[in-house]
Coordinates of C-alpha atoms in Angstrom, one line a residue:
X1 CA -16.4 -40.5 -0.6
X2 CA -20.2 -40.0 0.4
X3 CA -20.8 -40.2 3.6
X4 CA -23.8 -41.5 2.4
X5 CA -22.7 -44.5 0.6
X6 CA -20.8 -45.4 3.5
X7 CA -23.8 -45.8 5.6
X8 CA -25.4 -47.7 2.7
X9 CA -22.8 -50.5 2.8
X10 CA -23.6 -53.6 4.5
X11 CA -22.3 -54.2 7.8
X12 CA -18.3 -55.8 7.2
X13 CA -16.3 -55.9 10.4
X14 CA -13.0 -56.3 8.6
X15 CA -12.4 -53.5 6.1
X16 CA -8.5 -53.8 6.0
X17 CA -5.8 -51.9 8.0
X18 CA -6.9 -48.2 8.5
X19 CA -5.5 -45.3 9.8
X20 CA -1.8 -46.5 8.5
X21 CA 1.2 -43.8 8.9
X22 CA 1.5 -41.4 6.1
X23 CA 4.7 -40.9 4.6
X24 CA 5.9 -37.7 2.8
X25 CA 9.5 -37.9 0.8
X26 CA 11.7 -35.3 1.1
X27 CA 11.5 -32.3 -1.6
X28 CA 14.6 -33.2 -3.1
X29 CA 13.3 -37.4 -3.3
X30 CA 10.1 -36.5 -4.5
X31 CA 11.6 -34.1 -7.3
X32 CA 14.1 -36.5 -8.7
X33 CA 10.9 -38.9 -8.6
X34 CA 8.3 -36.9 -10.4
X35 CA 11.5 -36.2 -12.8
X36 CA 11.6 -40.3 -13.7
X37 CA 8.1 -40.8 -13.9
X38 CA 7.4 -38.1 -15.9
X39 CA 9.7 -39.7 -17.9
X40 CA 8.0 -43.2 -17.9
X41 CA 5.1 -41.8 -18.9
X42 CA 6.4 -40.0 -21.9
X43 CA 8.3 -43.2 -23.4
X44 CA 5.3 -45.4 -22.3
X45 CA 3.0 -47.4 -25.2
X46 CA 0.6 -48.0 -23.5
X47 CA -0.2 -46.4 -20.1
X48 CA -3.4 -47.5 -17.3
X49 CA -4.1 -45.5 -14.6
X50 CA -5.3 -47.1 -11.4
X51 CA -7.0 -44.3 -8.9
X52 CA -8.5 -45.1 -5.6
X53 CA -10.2 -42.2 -2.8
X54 CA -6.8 -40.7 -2.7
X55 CA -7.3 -38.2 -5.8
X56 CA -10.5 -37.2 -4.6
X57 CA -9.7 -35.6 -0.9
X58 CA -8.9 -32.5 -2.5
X59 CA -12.3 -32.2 -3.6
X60 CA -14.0 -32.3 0.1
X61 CA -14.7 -35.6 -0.3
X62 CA -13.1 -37.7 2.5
X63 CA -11.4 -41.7 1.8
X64 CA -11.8 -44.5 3.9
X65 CA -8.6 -45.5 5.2
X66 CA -6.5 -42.4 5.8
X67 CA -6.0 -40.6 9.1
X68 CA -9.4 -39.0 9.1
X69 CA -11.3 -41.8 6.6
X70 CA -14.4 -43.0 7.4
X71 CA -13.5 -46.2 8.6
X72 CA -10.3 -45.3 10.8
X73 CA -12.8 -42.8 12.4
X74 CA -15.7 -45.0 12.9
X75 CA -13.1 -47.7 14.1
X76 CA -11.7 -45.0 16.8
X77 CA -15.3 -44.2 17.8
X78 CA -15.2 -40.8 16.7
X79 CA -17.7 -38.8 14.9
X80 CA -17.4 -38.8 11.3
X81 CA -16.3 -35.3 9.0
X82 CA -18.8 -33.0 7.9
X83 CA -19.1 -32.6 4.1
X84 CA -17.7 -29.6 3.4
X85 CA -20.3 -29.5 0.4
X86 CA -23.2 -31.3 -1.2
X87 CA -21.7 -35.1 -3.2
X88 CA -23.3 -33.7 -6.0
X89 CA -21.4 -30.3 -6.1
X90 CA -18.0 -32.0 -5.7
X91 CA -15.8 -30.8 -8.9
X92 CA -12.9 -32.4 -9.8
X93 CA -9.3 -32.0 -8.8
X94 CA -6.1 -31.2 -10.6
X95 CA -5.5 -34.9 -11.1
X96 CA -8.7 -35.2 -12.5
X97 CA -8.2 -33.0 -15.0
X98 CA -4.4 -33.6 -15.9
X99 CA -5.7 -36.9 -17.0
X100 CA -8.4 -35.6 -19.2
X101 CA -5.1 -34.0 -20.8
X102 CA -2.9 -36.5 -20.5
X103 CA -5.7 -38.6 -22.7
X104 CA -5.8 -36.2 -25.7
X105 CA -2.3 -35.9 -25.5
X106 CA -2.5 -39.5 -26.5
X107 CA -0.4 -40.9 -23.3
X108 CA -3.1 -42.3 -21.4
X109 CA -4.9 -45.3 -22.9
X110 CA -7.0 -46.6 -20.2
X111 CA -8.3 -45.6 -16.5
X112 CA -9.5 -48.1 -14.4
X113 CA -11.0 -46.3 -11.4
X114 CA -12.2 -47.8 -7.9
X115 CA -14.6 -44.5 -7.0
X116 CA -18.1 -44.1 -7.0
X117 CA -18.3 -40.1 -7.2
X118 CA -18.7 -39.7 -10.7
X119 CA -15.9 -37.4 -11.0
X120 CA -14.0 -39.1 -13.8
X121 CA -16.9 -38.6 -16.1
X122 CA -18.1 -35.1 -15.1
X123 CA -14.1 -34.4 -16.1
X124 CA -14.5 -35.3 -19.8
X125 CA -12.6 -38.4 -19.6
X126 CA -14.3 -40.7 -22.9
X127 CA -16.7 -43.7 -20.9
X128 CA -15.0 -46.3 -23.3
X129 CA -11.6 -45.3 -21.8
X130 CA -13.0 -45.8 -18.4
X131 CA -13.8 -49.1 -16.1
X132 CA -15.6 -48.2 -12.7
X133 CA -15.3 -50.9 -10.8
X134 CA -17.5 -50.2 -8.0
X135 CA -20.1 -47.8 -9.8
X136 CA -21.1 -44.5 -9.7
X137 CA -23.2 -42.8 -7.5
X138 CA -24.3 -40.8 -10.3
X139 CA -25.3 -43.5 -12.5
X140 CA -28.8 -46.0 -13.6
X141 CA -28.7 -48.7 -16.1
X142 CA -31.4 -50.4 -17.6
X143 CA -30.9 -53.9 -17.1
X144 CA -32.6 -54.9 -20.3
X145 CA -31.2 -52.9 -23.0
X146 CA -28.1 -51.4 -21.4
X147 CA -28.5 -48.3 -21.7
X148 CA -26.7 -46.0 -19.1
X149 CA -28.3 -42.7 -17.8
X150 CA -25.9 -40.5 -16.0
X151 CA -28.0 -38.0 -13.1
X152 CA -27.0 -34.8 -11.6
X153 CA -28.3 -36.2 -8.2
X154 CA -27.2 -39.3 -6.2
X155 CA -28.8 -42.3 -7.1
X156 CA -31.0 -43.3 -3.9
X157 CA -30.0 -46.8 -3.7
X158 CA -26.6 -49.1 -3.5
X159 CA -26.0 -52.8 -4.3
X160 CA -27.4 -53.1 -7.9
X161 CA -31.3 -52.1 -7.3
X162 CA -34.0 -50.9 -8.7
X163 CA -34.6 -47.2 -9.0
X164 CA -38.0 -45.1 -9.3
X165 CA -37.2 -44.6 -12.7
X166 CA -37.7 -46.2 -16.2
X167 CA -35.6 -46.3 -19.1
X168 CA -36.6 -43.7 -21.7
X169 CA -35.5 -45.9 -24.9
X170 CA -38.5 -46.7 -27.2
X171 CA -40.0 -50.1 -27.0
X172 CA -38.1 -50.6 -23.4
X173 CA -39.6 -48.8 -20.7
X174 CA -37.3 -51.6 -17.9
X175 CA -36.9 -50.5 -14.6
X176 CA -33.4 -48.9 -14.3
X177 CA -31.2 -49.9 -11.8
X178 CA -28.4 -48.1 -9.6
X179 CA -24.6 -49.2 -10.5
X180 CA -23.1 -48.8 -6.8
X181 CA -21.5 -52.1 -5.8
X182 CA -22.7 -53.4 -2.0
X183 CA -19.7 -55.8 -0.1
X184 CA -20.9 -59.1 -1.3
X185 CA -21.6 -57.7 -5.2
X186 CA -19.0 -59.5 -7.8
X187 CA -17.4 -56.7 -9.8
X188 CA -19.6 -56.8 -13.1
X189 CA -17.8 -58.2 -16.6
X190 CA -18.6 -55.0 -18.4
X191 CA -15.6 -52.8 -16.3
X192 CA -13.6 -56.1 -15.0
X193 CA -13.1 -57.4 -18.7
X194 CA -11.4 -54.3 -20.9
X195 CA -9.5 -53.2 -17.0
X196 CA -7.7 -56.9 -17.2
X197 CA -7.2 -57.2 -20.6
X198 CA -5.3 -53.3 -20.6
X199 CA -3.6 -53.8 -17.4
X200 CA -2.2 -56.9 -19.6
X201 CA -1.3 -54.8 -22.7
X202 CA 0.2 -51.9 -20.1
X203 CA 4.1 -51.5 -20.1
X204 CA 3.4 -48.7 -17.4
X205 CA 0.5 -48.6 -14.6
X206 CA 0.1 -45.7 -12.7
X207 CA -1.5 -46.3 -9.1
X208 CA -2.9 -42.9 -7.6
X209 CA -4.0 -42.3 -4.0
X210 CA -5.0 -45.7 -3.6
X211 CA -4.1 -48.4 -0.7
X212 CA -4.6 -51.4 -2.7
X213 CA -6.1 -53.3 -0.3
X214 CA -9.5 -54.2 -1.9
X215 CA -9.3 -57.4 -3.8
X216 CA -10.1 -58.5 -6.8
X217 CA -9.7 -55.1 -8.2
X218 CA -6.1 -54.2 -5.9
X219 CA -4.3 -57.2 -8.0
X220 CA -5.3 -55.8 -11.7
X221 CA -1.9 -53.7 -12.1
X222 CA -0.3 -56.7 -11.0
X223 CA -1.0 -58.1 -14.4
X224 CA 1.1 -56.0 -16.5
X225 CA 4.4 -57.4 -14.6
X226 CA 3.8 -61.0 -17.2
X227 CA 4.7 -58.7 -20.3
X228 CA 7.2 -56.7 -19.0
X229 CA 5.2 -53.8 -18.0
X230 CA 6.2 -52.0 -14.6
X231 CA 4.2 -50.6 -11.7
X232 CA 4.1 -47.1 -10.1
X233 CA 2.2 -46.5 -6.8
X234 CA 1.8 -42.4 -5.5
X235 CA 0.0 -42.7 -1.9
X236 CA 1.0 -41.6 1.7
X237 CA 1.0 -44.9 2.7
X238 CA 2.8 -48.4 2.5
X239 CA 0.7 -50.6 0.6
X240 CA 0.4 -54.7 0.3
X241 CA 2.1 -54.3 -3.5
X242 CA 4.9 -51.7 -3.0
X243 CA 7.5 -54.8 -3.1
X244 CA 5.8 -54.8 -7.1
X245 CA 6.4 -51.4 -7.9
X246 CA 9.3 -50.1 -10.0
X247 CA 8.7 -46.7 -8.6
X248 CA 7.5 -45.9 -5.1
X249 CA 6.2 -42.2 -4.6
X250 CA 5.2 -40.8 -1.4
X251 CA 3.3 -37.0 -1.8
X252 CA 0.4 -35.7 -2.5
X253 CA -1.3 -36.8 -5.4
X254 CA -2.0 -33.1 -7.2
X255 CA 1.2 -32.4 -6.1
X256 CA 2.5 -35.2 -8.1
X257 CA 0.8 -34.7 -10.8
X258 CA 1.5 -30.9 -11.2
X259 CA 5.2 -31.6 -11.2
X260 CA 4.7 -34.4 -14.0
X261 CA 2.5 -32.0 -16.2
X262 CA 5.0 -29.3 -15.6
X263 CA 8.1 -31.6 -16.7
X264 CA 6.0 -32.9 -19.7
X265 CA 4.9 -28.8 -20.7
X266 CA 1.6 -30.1 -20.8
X267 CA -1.4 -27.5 -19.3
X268 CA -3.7 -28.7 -16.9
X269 CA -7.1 -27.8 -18.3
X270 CA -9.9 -25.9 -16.5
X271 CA -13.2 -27.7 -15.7
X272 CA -16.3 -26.3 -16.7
X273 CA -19.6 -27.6 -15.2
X274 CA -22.4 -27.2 -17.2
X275 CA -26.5 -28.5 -15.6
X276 CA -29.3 -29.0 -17.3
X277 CA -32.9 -28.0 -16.4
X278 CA -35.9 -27.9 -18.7
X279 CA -39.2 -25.4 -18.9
X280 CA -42.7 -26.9 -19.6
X281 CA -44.8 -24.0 -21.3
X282 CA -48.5 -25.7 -21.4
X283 CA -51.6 -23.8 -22.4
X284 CA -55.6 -24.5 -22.8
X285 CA -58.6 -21.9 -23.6
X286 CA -60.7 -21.9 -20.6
X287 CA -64.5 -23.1 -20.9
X288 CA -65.9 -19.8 -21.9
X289 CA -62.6 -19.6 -24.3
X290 CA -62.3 -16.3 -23.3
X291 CA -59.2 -16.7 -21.8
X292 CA -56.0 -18.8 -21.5
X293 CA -55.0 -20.8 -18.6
X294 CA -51.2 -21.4 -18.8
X295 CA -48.8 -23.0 -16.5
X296 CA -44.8 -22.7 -16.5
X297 CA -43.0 -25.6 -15.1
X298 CA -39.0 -25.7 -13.8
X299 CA -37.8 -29.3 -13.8
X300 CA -34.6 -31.8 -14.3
X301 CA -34.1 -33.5 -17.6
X302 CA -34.7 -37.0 -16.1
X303 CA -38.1 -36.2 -15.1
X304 CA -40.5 -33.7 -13.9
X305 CA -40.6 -36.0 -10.2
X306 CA -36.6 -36.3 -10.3
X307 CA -34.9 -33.4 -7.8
X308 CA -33.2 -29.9 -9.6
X309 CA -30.9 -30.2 -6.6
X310 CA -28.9 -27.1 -8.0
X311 CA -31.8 -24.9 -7.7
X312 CA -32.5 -23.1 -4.9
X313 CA -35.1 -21.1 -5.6
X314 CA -35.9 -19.2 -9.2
X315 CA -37.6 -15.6 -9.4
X316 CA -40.2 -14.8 -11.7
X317 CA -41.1 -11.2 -13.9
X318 CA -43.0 -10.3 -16.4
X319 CA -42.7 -8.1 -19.4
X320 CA -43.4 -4.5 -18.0
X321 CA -47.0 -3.8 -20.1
X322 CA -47.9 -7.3 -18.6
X323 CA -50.6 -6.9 -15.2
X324 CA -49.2 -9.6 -13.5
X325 CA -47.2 -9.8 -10.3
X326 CA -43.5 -11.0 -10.2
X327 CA -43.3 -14.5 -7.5
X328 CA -40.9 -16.4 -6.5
X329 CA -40.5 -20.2 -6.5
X330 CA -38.7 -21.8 -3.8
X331 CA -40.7 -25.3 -3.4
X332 CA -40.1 -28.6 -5.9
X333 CA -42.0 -29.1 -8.2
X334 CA -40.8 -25.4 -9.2
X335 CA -44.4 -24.5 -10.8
X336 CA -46.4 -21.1 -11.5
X337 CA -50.3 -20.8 -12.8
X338 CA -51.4 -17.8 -14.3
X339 CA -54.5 -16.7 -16.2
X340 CA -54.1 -14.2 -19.7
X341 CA -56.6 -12.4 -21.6
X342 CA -57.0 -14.9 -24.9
X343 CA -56.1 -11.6 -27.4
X344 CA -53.1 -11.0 -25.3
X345 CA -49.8 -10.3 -26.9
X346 CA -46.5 -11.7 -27.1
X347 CA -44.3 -11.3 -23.7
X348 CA -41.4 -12.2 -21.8
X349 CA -41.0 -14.5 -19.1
X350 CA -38.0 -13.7 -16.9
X351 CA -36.1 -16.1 -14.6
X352 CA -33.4 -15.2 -12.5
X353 CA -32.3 -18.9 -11.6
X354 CA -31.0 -18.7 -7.9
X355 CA -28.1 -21.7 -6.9
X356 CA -27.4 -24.1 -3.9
X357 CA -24.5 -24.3 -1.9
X358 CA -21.8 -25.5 -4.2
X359 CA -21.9 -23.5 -7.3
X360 CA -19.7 -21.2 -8.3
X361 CA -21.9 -18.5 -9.3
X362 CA -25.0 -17.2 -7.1
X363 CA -27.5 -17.1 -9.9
X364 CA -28.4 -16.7 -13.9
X365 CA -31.2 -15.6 -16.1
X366 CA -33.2 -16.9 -18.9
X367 CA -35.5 -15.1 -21.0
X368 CA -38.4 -17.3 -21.8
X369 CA -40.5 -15.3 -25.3
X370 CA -44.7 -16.2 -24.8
X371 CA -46.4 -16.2 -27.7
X372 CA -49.4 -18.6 -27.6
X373 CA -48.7 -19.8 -31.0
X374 CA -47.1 -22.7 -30.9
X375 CA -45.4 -23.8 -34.0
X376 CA -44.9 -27.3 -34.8
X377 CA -40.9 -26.4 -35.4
X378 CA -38.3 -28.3 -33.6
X379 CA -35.1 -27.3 -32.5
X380 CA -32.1 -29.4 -34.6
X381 CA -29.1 -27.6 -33.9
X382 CA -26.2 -29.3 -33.2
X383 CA -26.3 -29.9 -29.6
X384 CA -22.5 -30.5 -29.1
X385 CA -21.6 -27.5 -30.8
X386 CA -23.7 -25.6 -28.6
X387 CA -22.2 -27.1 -25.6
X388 CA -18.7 -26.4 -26.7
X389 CA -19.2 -22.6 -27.4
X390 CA -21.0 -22.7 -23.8
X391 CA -17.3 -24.2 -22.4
X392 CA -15.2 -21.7 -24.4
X393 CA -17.5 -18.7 -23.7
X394 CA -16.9 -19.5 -20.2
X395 CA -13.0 -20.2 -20.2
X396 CA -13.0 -16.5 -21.6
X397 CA -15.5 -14.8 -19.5
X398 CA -15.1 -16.5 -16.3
X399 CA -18.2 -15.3 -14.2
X400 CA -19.7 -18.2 -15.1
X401 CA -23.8 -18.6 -15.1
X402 CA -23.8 -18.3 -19.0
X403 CA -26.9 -20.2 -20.7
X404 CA -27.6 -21.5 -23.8
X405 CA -30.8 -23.4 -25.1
X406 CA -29.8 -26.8 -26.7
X407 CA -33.4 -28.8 -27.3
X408 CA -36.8 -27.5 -28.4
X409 CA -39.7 -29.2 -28.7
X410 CA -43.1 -29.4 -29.3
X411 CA -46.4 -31.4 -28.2
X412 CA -49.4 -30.3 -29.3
X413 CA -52.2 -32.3 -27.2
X414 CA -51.5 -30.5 -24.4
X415 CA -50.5 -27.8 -26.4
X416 CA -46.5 -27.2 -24.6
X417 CA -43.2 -26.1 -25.3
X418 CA -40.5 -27.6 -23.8
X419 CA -37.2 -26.1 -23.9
X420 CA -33.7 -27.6 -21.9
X421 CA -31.5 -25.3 -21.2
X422 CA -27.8 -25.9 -20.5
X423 CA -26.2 -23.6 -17.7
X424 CA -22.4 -23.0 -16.7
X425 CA -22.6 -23.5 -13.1
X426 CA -18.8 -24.4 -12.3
X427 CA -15.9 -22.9 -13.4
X428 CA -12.7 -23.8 -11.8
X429 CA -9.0 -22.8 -13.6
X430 CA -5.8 -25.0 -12.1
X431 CA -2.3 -23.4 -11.7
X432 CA 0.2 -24.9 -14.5
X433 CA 3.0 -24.4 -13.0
X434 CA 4.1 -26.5 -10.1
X435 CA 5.4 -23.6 -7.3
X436 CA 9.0 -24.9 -5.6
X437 CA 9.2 -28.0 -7.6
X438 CA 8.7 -25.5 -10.9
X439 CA 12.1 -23.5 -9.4
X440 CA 14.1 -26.8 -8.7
X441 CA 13.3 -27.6 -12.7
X442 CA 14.7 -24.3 -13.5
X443 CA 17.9 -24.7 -11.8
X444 CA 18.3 -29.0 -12.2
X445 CA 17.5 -32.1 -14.3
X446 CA 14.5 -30.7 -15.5
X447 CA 12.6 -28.1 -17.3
X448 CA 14.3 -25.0 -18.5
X449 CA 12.0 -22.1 -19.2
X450 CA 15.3 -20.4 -21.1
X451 CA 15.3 -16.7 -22.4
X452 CA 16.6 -18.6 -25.9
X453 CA 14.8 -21.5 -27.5
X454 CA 15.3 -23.2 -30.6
X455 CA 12.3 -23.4 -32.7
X456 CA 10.4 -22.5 -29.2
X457 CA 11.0 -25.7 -27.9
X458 CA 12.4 -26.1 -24.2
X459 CA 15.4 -26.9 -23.4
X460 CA 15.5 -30.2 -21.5
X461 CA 18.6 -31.4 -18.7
X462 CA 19.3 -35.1 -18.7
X463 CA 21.5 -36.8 -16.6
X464 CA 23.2 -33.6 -16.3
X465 CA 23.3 -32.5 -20.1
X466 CA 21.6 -30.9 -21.7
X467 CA 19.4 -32.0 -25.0
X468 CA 17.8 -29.9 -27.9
X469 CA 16.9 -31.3 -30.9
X470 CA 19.9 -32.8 -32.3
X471 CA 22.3 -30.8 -29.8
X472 CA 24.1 -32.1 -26.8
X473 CA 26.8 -29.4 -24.8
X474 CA 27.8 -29.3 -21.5
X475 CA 25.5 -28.5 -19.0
X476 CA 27.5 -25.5 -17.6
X477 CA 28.3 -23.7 -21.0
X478 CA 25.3 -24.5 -22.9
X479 CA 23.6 -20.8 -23.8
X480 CA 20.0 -22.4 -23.0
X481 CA 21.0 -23.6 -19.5
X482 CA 23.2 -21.0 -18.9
X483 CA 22.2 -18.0 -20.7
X484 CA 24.3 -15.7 -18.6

């Protein structure tokens, strides 16, 4: 959680029990209990997840109640965790990104999700499939038309208020507001009403790295119990609805997760972050219109006075033939002036984009051409498209700091070109098999990665038998168990 948003909250002297024991099952326990849910989940209808600060520690980003949370810190009177890197770097975990699987593979119909870091979105999971209860750090809406504008910096405010900004939608121009819920805040209809009324249709929901302590939004899995649906809690620690649960599993969330992927043979997929930036080329003739006064702006795609917080600094070149000497731009607004001869000739503008703390890679370059003839032509290509062959050219050449220009346009009084560029600045691959818990599969009611399939498929141990496709045979003789 931000360490920021903490110190945003109002004052609350009760925040619930803190710094509760954590409890770990044994290997053997937590194996035969990934085993069931895994199987929950694969003859579920219609399954909700439920995640709380739990999913995100792995990401650097601390909860509130655990051993070192916030709260049980600020409550002991100790000093409170560094971040181990900016909020706005944080990527998302292996849970994060099984359920972004788990949701094309058509198991997961809903997530409900009590977090304010954004990370369910930046994972691809769809925003109609998604209630956050609380808000998102990353996130403005415009009051008036309802438009939501998701940032690649943290929203300055908490508690519903407005922002610096305006909303871009023609004929609207309201003053957005920030989507971060203070204490007293009642949890807004738009997430509360489709999280009640799937927790309602759920005959599994699946409660991840949460405490359940935080009320109205704790009691929403308890609504699936009327129709016959059953609750699941992972989390280290007791909570005030275990006596609810069908299944009670105490590990580590990823952990979990892994083994459940691994029993369903479902890969975890890797996340790719991709940020946007824009470049402003403007150009006049000077009074005596002997010569062309240009400038070259570097700014975010929500504004030219909204941060670039993922650029450090950018370096700037020439083409070789062109008099003018290379500079570097470390300061915001990211800006350079220069002067050309009105006959001169076509160059190349080259950036070498240097990153902040928190990207993968350490830089990338864009070639900008200059060729003081600005043609009224727009850029219509398939924006989506281009994005996608940015995320599989990355998967394939994992260096990362690939680019790709996805918008062009022109405005001709000032005469400028403005280009946004998409960037892979992330690139972070999960391991798909599950380590010890994998090996226990491969010996026990589980997964059988045998040396003979049928039809490729796995062979699967149930209660001690065996099962594939219409065969049964004994567990001990059976050639895909017991190839040997």
């Amino acid at each position: 959680m931000s360490l920021g948003y903490a110190e945003k909250l109002s004052f609350l002297e009760d925040v619930g029990n803190v710094g509760m024991t954590e409890y770990f099952d044994s290997p053997k326990v937590l194996q035969e209990k990934i085993e069931r849910l895994a199987m929950m989940i694969q003859k579920s209808k219609h399954l909700v997840v439920f995640t709380g600060a739990g999913i995100s520690t792995s990401c650097g980003i601390p909860d509130f109640r655990g051993p070192k949370g916030i709260w049980t810190l600020q409550k002991e009177g100790k000093v409170l965790p560094e971040a181990s890197l900016p909020f706005h770097r944080a990527t998302p975990s292996m849970t994060h990104m099984a359920l972004v699987e788990l949701e094309k593979a058509g198991f997961l119909k809903f997530l409900i999700s009590q977090n304010i870091d954004g990370l369910h979105l930046r994972s691809g999971i769809p925003r109609e499939k998604l209630a956050e209860l609380h808000g998102d750090s990353f996130m403005e809406r415009c009051p008036s038309c309802g438009i939501e504008y998701m940032k690649d910096f943290e929203i300055e405010t908490i508690g519903l208020k407005e922002t610096a900004r305006r909303c871009s939608k023609v004929g609207c121009g309201s003053r957005l507001k920030d989507t971060v819920l203070d204490w007293e805040d009642a949890l807004p209809p738009k997430e509360m009403n489709p999280a009640e009324r799937h927790c309602k249709m759920a005959d599994v929901v699946l409660c991840l790295g949460t405490s359940l302590q935080i009320t109205p939004a704790c009691n929403l899995p308890l609504k699936s119990l009327k129709g016959g649906g059953k609750i699941v809690i992972v989390n280290l620690q007791k909570t005030p609805k275990d006596k609810k649960a069908s299944l009670l599993i105490h590990g580590l969330v990823d952990k979990v997760i892994a083994g459940v992927m691994e029993f369903l043979s479902l890969q975890i997929p890797p996340f790719i972050r991709i940020d946007l930036l824009q470049t402003i080329f403007t150009q006049a003739l000077s009074l005596d219109k002997k010569y062309v006064n240009w400038t070259l702006t570097v700014t975010s795609v929500h504004g030219n006075r909204a941060p670039l917080p993922f650029i450090k600094s950018v370096e700037v070149s020439f083409s070789e033939y062109q008099n003018m000497k290379a500079t570097v731009l470390d300061k915001q607004p990211l800006q350079l002036k220069r002067r050309t001869v009105k006959s001169a000739n076509p160059f190349n503008i080259m950036m070498k984009l240097n990153f902040s703390d928190g990207c993968k890679c350490s830089s990338a370059e864009i070639k900008i051409p200059i060729d003081f003839k600005i043609s009224a032509h727009v850029f219509n290509d398939d924006k989506d498209s281009i994005l996608q062959n940015l995320r599989e050219s990355a998967i394939v050449d994992p260096s990362c700091g690939q680019t790709a220009v996805i918008e062009k346009k022109v405005i001709m009084v000032p005469k400028s070109e403005i280009m946004v560029h998409a960037i892979v600045t992330n690139i972070v691959k999960f391991e798909t098999t599950y380590g010890d818990l994998k090996r226990k599969y491969e010996g026990f009611n589980g997964i059988i990665p045998s040396r003979k399939r049928s039809n490729g498929r796995r062979a699967r141990v149930v209660n001690g038998r065996c099962i594939i496709a219409d065969l049964m045979c004994s567990y001990l003789s059976c050639i895909y168990c017991n190839p040997n």
